[in-house]
XYZ file of C-alpha atoms in Angstrom:
553
model
C 63.641 5.337 -88.694
C 63.544 1.558 -88.880
C 62.765 -0.591 -85.879
C 65.657 -2.329 -84.212
C 65.385 -6.105 -84.060
C 66.576 -8.316 -81.211
C 66.588 -12.119 -81.367
C 65.925 -14.502 -78.455
C 64.955 -18.089 -77.927
C 62.046 -17.081 -75.702
C 60.395 -13.682 -75.257
C 58.033 -13.235 -72.315
C 55.500 -10.400 -72.204
C 54.894 -9.370 -68.609
C 57.058 -9.467 -65.478
C 54.423 -10.862 -63.147
C 54.554 -14.145 -61.204
C 53.946 -16.286 -64.311
C 56.386 -14.526 -66.624
C 59.218 -14.350 -64.106
C 58.728 -17.959 -63.015
C 58.880 -19.062 -66.650
C 62.087 -17.089 -67.184
C 63.724 -18.509 -64.065
C 62.741 -22.071 -64.924
C 64.126 -21.757 -68.449
C 67.474 -20.601 -67.129
C 67.524 -23.262 -64.420
C 67.031 -25.971 -67.055
C 69.618 -24.380 -69.315
C 72.174 -24.570 -66.516
C 71.232 -28.124 -65.538
C 71.579 -29.398 -69.110
C 74.436 -27.126 -70.224
C 72.271 -25.916 -73.104
C 72.156 -22.133 -73.340
C 68.765 -20.468 -73.850
C 68.381 -16.722 -74.337
C 65.407 -15.263 -72.478
C 63.972 -11.759 -72.483
C 61.144 -10.342 -70.338
C 59.480 -7.039 -71.202
C 57.274 -5.165 -68.750
C 55.003 -2.194 -69.498
C 55.367 -0.781 -65.976
C 58.142 1.680 -65.212
C 59.743 -0.989 -63.027
C 59.035 -4.595 -62.156
C 56.140 -4.612 -59.684
C 54.842 -1.168 -60.647
C 51.619 -2.632 -62.085
C 51.307 -5.653 -59.803
C 48.302 -5.572 -57.511
C 46.918 -8.432 -55.468
C 45.568 -9.024 -51.961
C 47.681 -11.014 -51.291
C 47.837 -14.224 -49.335
C 50.149 -16.471 -51.298
C 50.248 -20.254 -51.327
C 54.000 -21.036 -51.495
C 53.620 -24.409 -53.240
C 54.954 -23.216 -56.601
C 57.697 -21.122 -55.029
C 58.842 -24.149 -53.038
C 59.276 -26.005 -56.329
C 60.895 -23.150 -58.219
C 63.318 -21.867 -55.576
C 63.363 -24.310 -52.630
C 65.777 -22.127 -50.637
C 63.723 -18.950 -51.025
C 63.889 -18.196 -47.315
C 67.687 -18.208 -47.337
C 67.658 -16.022 -50.440
C 65.562 -13.379 -48.743
C 62.191 -13.739 -50.447
C 59.793 -11.146 -48.969
C 57.399 -13.659 -47.443
C 57.682 -12.287 -43.941
C 54.245 -12.722 -42.394
C 52.776 -16.223 -42.089
C 49.032 -16.430 -41.576
C 48.323 -17.004 -37.881
C 44.596 -16.307 -37.554
C 41.964 -17.035 -40.193
C 38.459 -15.550 -39.868
C 35.396 -15.521 -42.105
C 32.509 -13.184 -41.363
C 29.049 -12.691 -42.808
C 28.248 -8.991 -42.508
C 24.855 -7.511 -41.814
C 24.498 -3.749 -41.831
C 25.199 -3.481 -38.105
C 26.870 -6.741 -37.045
C 28.966 -9.667 -38.183
C 28.292 -13.377 -37.958
C 31.489 -15.415 -37.596
C 31.609 -18.734 -39.423
C 33.488 -21.303 -37.303
C 36.642 -22.576 -38.976
C 35.466 -26.142 -38.393
C 32.621 -25.521 -40.849
C 34.891 -24.138 -43.535
C 36.160 -26.579 -46.196
C 39.809 -27.492 -45.509
C 40.688 -26.026 -48.907
C 39.891 -22.586 -47.462
C 42.401 -22.900 -44.626
C 45.140 -20.245 -44.982
C 47.582 -21.635 -42.438
C 50.887 -22.343 -44.175
C 50.325 -19.367 -46.480
C 51.922 -15.918 -46.275
C 50.600 -12.360 -46.372
C 52.720 -10.514 -48.916
C 53.073 -7.586 -51.220
C 52.939 -9.406 -54.551
C 54.695 -6.456 -56.179
C 57.648 -6.939 -53.841
C 57.615 -10.690 -54.470
C 57.879 -9.950 -58.195
C 60.724 -7.499 -57.608
C 62.558 -10.246 -55.743
C 61.809 -12.823 -58.455
C 63.221 -10.386 -61.005
C 66.541 -10.229 -59.147
C 66.672 -14.041 -59.112
C 65.969 -14.114 -62.848
C 68.621 -11.528 -63.658
C 71.208 -13.411 -61.610
C 70.526 -16.377 -63.886
C 71.066 -14.283 -67.021
C 67.508 -13.269 -67.940
C 67.278 -9.877 -69.660
C 64.439 -7.789 -68.212
C 63.321 -4.541 -69.828
C 60.785 -2.525 -67.789
C 59.121 0.493 -69.340
C 58.548 -1.256 -72.673
C 54.942 -2.050 -73.542
C 54.303 -4.868 -76.020
C 51.955 -3.228 -78.498
C 52.005 -5.569 -81.484
C 52.151 -9.294 -82.180
C 54.581 -10.238 -84.952
C 53.514 -13.012 -87.315
C 55.551 -15.168 -89.662
C 54.852 -16.288 -93.212
C 52.760 -19.240 -92.045
C 50.704 -17.170 -89.625
C 52.714 -18.253 -86.600
C 53.752 -15.872 -83.807
C 57.405 -14.915 -84.147
C 57.625 -12.312 -81.378
C 56.279 -8.927 -80.386
C 57.085 -5.286 -81.020
C 57.140 -2.608 -78.357
C 55.163 0.569 -78.907
C 56.651 3.626 -80.523
C 57.675 6.398 -78.124
C 57.155 10.091 -78.813
C 53.842 9.974 -80.677
C 51.580 12.991 -80.144
C 47.866 12.997 -79.296
C 46.903 13.317 -82.972
C 49.345 10.654 -84.161
C 52.144 12.956 -85.242
C 55.779 12.124 -84.523
C 57.291 14.466 -81.954
C 60.929 15.535 -81.739
C 61.665 12.719 -79.276
C 60.112 10.049 -81.507
C 61.682 6.611 -81.143
C 60.331 3.600 -83.017
C 59.508 0.448 -81.126
C 61.777 -2.561 -81.006
C 61.019 -5.924 -82.587
C 61.712 -8.756 -80.172
C 61.747 -11.922 -82.223
C 61.726 -15.353 -80.653
C 61.298 -19.020 -81.357
C 58.624 -19.041 -78.643
C 56.624 -16.145 -77.222
C 54.934 -16.416 -73.825
C 52.042 -14.055 -73.167
C 51.954 -13.235 -69.453
C 50.200 -9.856 -69.525
C 47.756 -10.609 -66.734
C 43.972 -10.265 -66.863
C 42.424 -9.152 -70.178
C 45.732 -8.352 -71.838
C 45.454 -6.703 -75.241
C 47.808 -9.144 -77.007
C 46.186 -12.168 -75.382
C 42.798 -10.923 -76.554
C 44.082 -10.618 -80.130
C 45.765 -14.021 -80.108
C 42.715 -15.777 -78.676
C 40.590 -14.315 -81.452
C 43.063 -15.019 -84.260
C 43.604 -18.666 -83.355
C 40.072 -19.329 -81.992
C 41.519 -20.377 -78.657
C 38.166 -19.876 -76.925
C 36.246 -22.263 -79.153
C 34.433 -24.805 -77.015
C 35.099 -23.119 -73.663
C 32.830 -21.011 -71.479
C 33.008 -17.213 -71.447
C 35.630 -15.868 -69.083
C 34.147 -14.335 -65.932
C 35.704 -11.446 -64.042
C 35.672 -9.455 -60.854
C 37.115 -6.091 -59.984
C 39.372 -5.931 -56.961
C 39.940 -2.557 -55.301
C 42.643 -2.316 -52.659
C 44.097 0.131 -50.164
C 47.194 -0.163 -48.003
C 46.962 1.400 -44.560
C 49.351 2.182 -41.725
C 47.247 1.594 -38.613
C 47.538 2.147 -34.874
C 50.058 -0.431 -33.534
C 47.622 -1.273 -30.744
C 45.148 -2.530 -33.370
C 47.683 -4.362 -35.508
C 47.718 -8.161 -35.397
C 50.407 -9.562 -37.723
C 49.155 -12.652 -39.538
C 45.447 -11.886 -39.108
C 43.323 -12.687 -42.170
C 39.653 -11.677 -42.339
C 37.346 -12.360 -45.287
C 33.737 -11.201 -45.418
C 30.617 -11.605 -47.512
C 27.335 -9.765 -47.294
C 26.821 -6.072 -46.570
C 27.019 -3.653 -48.330
C 26.124 -5.873 -51.321
C 22.643 -7.260 -51.863
C 22.058 -10.996 -52.159
C 22.075 -10.889 -55.977
C 25.491 -9.243 -56.245
C 28.539 -11.442 -55.752
C 31.633 -10.265 -53.963
C 33.298 -9.769 -50.622
C 36.187 -8.222 -48.771
C 39.627 -9.078 -47.493
C 41.721 -7.633 -44.702
C 45.305 -8.807 -44.251
C 47.622 -7.644 -41.450
C 51.180 -7.517 -42.807
C 54.389 -6.499 -41.060
C 55.243 -2.913 -39.979
C 51.714 -2.077 -38.746
C 50.395 -2.265 -42.295
C 47.000 -3.621 -43.311
C 45.903 -4.453 -46.855
C 42.171 -4.019 -47.207
C 40.172 -4.580 -50.340
C 36.861 -5.394 -51.913
C 36.027 -7.663 -54.846
C 32.800 -7.359 -56.838
C 31.894 -9.880 -59.519
C 31.476 -8.055 -62.806
C 28.250 -9.870 -63.665
C 26.373 -7.451 -61.394
C 23.036 -6.244 -62.775
C 22.419 -2.714 -61.508
C 24.056 -0.126 -63.802
C 23.965 2.390 -60.926
C 26.341 0.265 -58.834
C 29.804 1.732 -58.239
C 32.389 -0.846 -57.089
C 34.620 1.927 -55.744
C 31.841 3.403 -53.609
C 30.736 -0.019 -52.363
C 34.292 -0.505 -51.093
C 34.306 2.868 -49.370
C 30.942 2.086 -47.773
C 32.230 -1.299 -46.569
C 34.914 0.445 -44.488
C 32.206 2.239 -42.486
C 30.853 -1.014 -41.030
C 30.966 -0.862 -37.201
C 33.178 -3.960 -37.028
C 35.541 -2.748 -39.786
C 35.873 0.997 -39.206
C 37.675 0.725 -35.817
C 40.676 -0.959 -37.471
C 41.319 2.181 -39.524
C 40.402 4.970 -37.121
C 43.561 6.876 -36.293
C 45.386 5.236 -39.211
C 46.623 6.571 -42.544
C 45.869 5.357 -46.043
C 49.175 5.106 -47.932
C 48.372 3.379 -51.246
C 45.460 2.630 -53.572
C 44.900 0.521 -56.681
C 42.458 -1.597 -58.657
C 42.670 -4.600 -60.953
C 40.349 -6.985 -62.750
C 40.456 -10.637 -61.682
C 39.802 -13.788 -63.723
C 36.964 -15.724 -62.091
C 35.779 -18.206 -64.710
C 37.878 -21.080 -63.418
C 38.589 -24.337 -65.194
C 35.731 -24.205 -67.697
C 36.786 -20.751 -68.925
C 40.450 -21.504 -69.618
C 41.161 -21.194 -73.358
C 43.409 -23.431 -75.374
C 46.818 -22.630 -73.912
C 49.018 -22.886 -76.993
C 49.184 -21.349 -80.445
C 51.752 -21.609 -83.242
C 54.908 -20.097 -81.775
C 53.865 -19.572 -78.188
C 51.669 -20.001 -75.140
C 49.370 -18.217 -72.715
C 50.508 -18.413 -69.102
C 49.225 -17.078 -65.789
C 46.249 -14.739 -65.751
C 46.474 -14.246 -69.516
C 44.668 -17.588 -69.551
C 42.945 -17.402 -66.156
C 44.010 -19.783 -63.379
C 42.561 -18.022 -60.318
C 40.964 -20.237 -57.676
C 37.980 -18.003 -56.879
C 36.846 -19.325 -53.460
C 40.445 -19.348 -52.220
C 41.023 -15.866 -53.707
C 44.379 -17.086 -54.937
C 45.992 -17.288 -58.340
C 49.700 -16.569 -57.951
C 50.614 -20.170 -57.157
C 48.846 -21.426 -60.281
C 50.232 -18.595 -62.405
C 53.758 -19.479 -61.330
C 53.192 -23.176 -61.959
C 51.832 -22.624 -65.474
C 54.823 -20.432 -66.268
C 57.122 -23.218 -65.097
C 55.262 -25.857 -67.112
C 55.411 -23.756 -70.291
C 59.117 -23.171 -69.700
C 59.755 -26.894 -69.368
C 57.890 -27.612 -72.598
C 59.760 -24.892 -74.476
C 63.138 -25.987 -73.155
C 62.603 -29.591 -74.232
C 61.646 -28.368 -77.690
C 64.687 -26.073 -77.936
C 67.034 -28.750 -76.639
C 65.680 -31.040 -79.331
C 66.553 -28.529 -82.027
C 63.175 -26.854 -82.546
C 63.289 -23.589 -84.454
C 59.894 -22.294 -83.313
C 56.548 -21.846 -84.975
C 55.146 -25.114 -83.624
C 52.692 -25.576 -80.766
C 53.997 -26.571 -77.356
C 51.390 -29.297 -76.855
C 53.474 -30.741 -74.022
C 52.583 -27.653 -71.969
C 48.837 -28.285 -72.225
C 49.338 -31.942 -71.360
C 51.539 -31.080 -68.396
C 48.947 -28.634 -67.055
C 46.243 -31.289 -67.334
C 48.359 -33.594 -65.144
C 49.487 -30.941 -62.646
C 48.388 -29.998 -59.158
C 47.311 -26.631 -60.592
C 44.645 -28.402 -62.665
C 43.494 -30.345 -59.601
C 43.380 -27.103 -57.594
C 40.909 -25.650 -60.104
C 38.989 -28.884 -60.692
C 38.028 -29.091 -57.028
C 36.284 -25.707 -57.126
C 34.990 -25.711 -60.704
C 31.312 -25.516 -59.674
C 31.648 -22.809 -57.013
C 31.508 -19.715 -59.240
C 28.636 -20.997 -61.435
C 26.609 -21.663 -58.271
C 26.506 -17.927 -57.571
C 23.719 -17.645 -60.142
C 21.462 -18.946 -57.337
C 22.271 -15.852 -55.261
C 24.953 -15.250 -52.664
C 23.521 -17.343 -49.829
C 22.285 -20.420 -51.674
C 25.265 -20.256 -54.040
C 27.750 -20.076 -51.153
C 26.089 -23.045 -49.452
C 26.161 -25.078 -52.668
C 29.803 -24.172 -53.301
C 30.773 -25.044 -49.744
C 29.158 -28.486 -49.983
C 30.916 -29.067 -53.301
C 34.315 -28.201 -51.781
C 33.675 -30.374 -48.733
C 32.839 -33.358 -50.950
C 36.105 -32.910 -52.836
C 38.155 -32.489 -49.661
C 36.581 -35.646 -48.230
C 37.407 -37.627 -51.349
C 33.751 -37.760 -52.367
C 34.098 -35.604 -55.456
C 32.690 -38.459 -57.536
C 29.296 -37.481 -56.132
C 29.541 -34.280 -58.217
C 30.810 -35.560 -61.596
C 29.388 -32.694 -63.635
C 30.925 -29.312 -64.482
C 28.489 -26.406 -64.390
C 28.566 -23.855 -67.194
C 28.956 -20.093 -67.454
C 26.289 -19.134 -69.935
C 27.016 -15.486 -70.695
C 29.742 -12.875 -70.536
C 29.749 -10.240 -67.803
C 28.932 -7.346 -70.144
C 25.621 -9.052 -70.965
C 24.345 -8.996 -67.378
C 23.406 -5.325 -66.911
C 19.726 -4.521 -66.614
C 18.306 -1.353 -68.120
C 18.526 1.721 -65.926
C 14.736 2.082 -65.913
C 14.489 -1.356 -64.275
C 16.859 -0.465 -61.421
C 17.068 1.979 -58.544
C 19.886 4.536 -58.280
C 22.146 3.986 -55.273
C 22.735 6.921 -52.920
C 26.317 6.616 -51.708
C 27.430 8.693 -48.701
C 29.936 11.478 -49.271
C 33.533 10.566 -48.329
C 34.766 11.876 -44.996
C 38.440 12.079 -45.996
C 39.434 9.959 -42.998
C 38.050 6.472 -43.607
C 36.347 6.987 -46.953
C 37.684 8.870 -49.962
C 36.883 10.040 -53.470
C 38.263 8.609 -56.697
C 40.654 11.405 -57.592
C 42.457 11.468 -54.240
C 42.713 7.699 -54.534
C 44.220 7.846 -58.027
C 46.771 10.310 -56.656
C 47.924 7.645 -54.166
C 48.380 5.144 -57.010
C 51.143 7.366 -58.440
C 49.511 7.023 -61.842
C 51.192 9.009 -64.577
C 50.881 9.060 -68.352
C 52.557 11.302 -70.885
C 49.557 13.510 -71.683
C 50.521 14.274 -75.281
C 50.061 10.755 -76.597
C 47.216 8.940 -78.349
C 44.412 7.983 -75.964
C 44.906 4.298 -75.204
C 41.212 3.769 -74.354
C 39.752 3.559 -77.823
C 36.092 3.733 -78.753
C 35.099 1.562 -81.694
C 32.175 3.933 -82.265
C 32.457 7.344 -80.525
C 28.690 7.853 -80.681
C 27.776 4.823 -78.563
C 28.320 6.260 -75.031
C 25.832 9.094 -75.473
C 23.532 7.678 -78.164
C 23.088 4.196 -76.649
C 24.689 3.640 -73.237
C 23.385 6.859 -71.696
C 19.656 6.364 -72.441
C 19.755 2.624 -71.801
C 22.118 2.294 -68.824
C 22.813 5.879 -67.684
C 26.319 5.284 -69.100
C 27.735 2.907 -66.443
C 31.373 3.663 -67.345
C 31.203 6.726 -65.088
C 30.579 4.349 -62.164
C 32.302 1.026 -62.889
C 35.666 2.706 -63.517
C 37.489 2.986 -60.154
C 39.723 5.830 -61.338
C 37.392 8.513 -62.695
C 38.495 7.956 -66.283
C 35.025 8.285 -67.800
C 32.688 11.231 -67.327
C 29.442 12.447 -68.858
C 29.673 16.249 -69.019
C 26.709 18.570 -69.563
C 26.004 22.248 -69.878
C 24.769 24.117 -66.799
C 21.159 23.480 -67.713
C 21.786 19.738 -67.994
C 21.672 19.675 -71.778
C 24.241 18.673 -74.382
C 25.647 15.502 -72.765
C 29.121 14.515 -73.972
C 31.485 11.698 -73.103
C 34.940 12.543 -71.766
C 37.859 10.141 -71.346
C 40.463 11.157 -68.757
C 43.021 8.619 -69.937
C 45.740 10.042 -67.692
C 43.828 8.647 -64.669
C 43.812 5.039 -65.923
C 45.198 2.500 -63.439
C 45.132 -0.285 -66.062
C 42.481 -2.334 -64.268
C 40.796 -3.313 -67.610
C 37.273 -3.123 -66.135
C 36.036 -0.907 -68.976
C 37.177 -3.413 -71.599
C 35.221 -6.106 -69.752
C 32.029 -4.453 -68.483
C 31.053 -1.972 -71.195
C 27.628 -3.292 -72.297
C 28.270 -2.432 -75.965
C 31.833 -3.799 -75.903
C 32.770 -0.481 -77.471
C 35.868 0.272 -75.370
C 39.114 -1.343 -76.442
C 41.901 -1.093 -73.866
C 45.303 -0.814 -75.564
C 48.735 -0.203 -74.088
C 49.805 3.405 -73.587
C 53.384 4.577 -74.017
C 55.735 2.315 -72.088
C 56.250 3.193 -68.434
C 52.856 4.881 -68.126
C 50.237 3.902 -65.581
C 50.351 3.327 -61.837
C 53.497 2.925 -59.788
C 52.339 0.789 -56.897
C 54.548 0.715 -53.796
C 54.284 -2.434 -51.675
C 51.031 -3.552 -53.327
């Protein structure tokens, strides 16, 4: 069976904020200039929003530009931030930081607490009304290259392939989606973006990308404890001063609270479990009361780009561009990236439209996109905070103080006093210490009321994969987990994965260790691809439609 081929002017991989904003902007320009442009968006999730996970407090700046009448059109931005708090946690208490001491950049007033998945669902309806074709349930598994080495589109993965690679009775070959320009909007650590960056050396001359893992739950809480518009961020306990991270708690509408924990993936102790640190955080005496008597209704996890400006790769390649978190535009201290993702999608769309209107046939580089980003407010947003993440190498307290001073200087117009840009010197997978140099961490058992185990959490993510398919978490060398990672690091995959995908099994007497991959549990967070110390795990897309199905996340 041959693959079907479909032709478009622009193909966009990923129906997140960046991809959908790019699609909408292309169609807006096409209508304004009476110059038709065909646009297709493919999404590996079973529906738009199924794989979208974010805090989220959204800065509406980009949305105001893209769809100025979004309120009239029913965008699900229903809860403006009314109260903004920042706490330093000790084990038993919290120390509030007065808002007057916080850099103005950190002020959340004017922003909205949202479900980013629902925002994307709404953006998808706006795109479809403009004529964008959106195909959920189709995972882009292959980059298509032309005779000159340029990108000419992508192919979706074959369906109906068995665990051992055999074609089953329901086998259906993937579809080739060919385009003059291909936008990669897969989100953090996308498999196609990783390939393209390597092929075209897009990371030459830039710092390593840095990452965090964000773990989130959605709760229905006691109405008496619910305060719509309340935003609380914390640093400190349960993390030690050498481990970067913190929490968020956002009170949405309908008595719902989004609570989550972010841990920077340059942590050193291989015994650390981000999932269990999050569960422990909820037991803090100033946090636990919010959730007592409530019900946990959703769970998910996702890696986050944290490198900032100095870690952004070259944005263009022959035949396409990286947009959104495929390149990494998150403002780490603000814990926000959707506004920049949307803006970069819009800028790439504008560059592609001008090229198409001028008669371009594809294969060239959209250099106007890179130039437009350099002159945009998104670049300025990241430039202001470029030295905050690198400062964390001094430890949480000194690093936070240094970063705060840096942001204040920029907000006061004194940024010229800090003309340098600090560097990220190594990738996150290089930061683990040997197990023999670290102490195991004794995490309390979950109580099933406030704290939970991984498997019950994965159940709430609605994660589902066709079990008879090739394992999408591929080991470059199957011997490495037991032969190298286990003796050196006590195989950290069994702890850094927030979904119980990786296990080390043994016989009853503790002998015969073996590595097991429970791929059906994977919530597509990409942490394993990032943190594995041997860089032996390669995350690839499973059969289209597989993975989590996040409601209201």
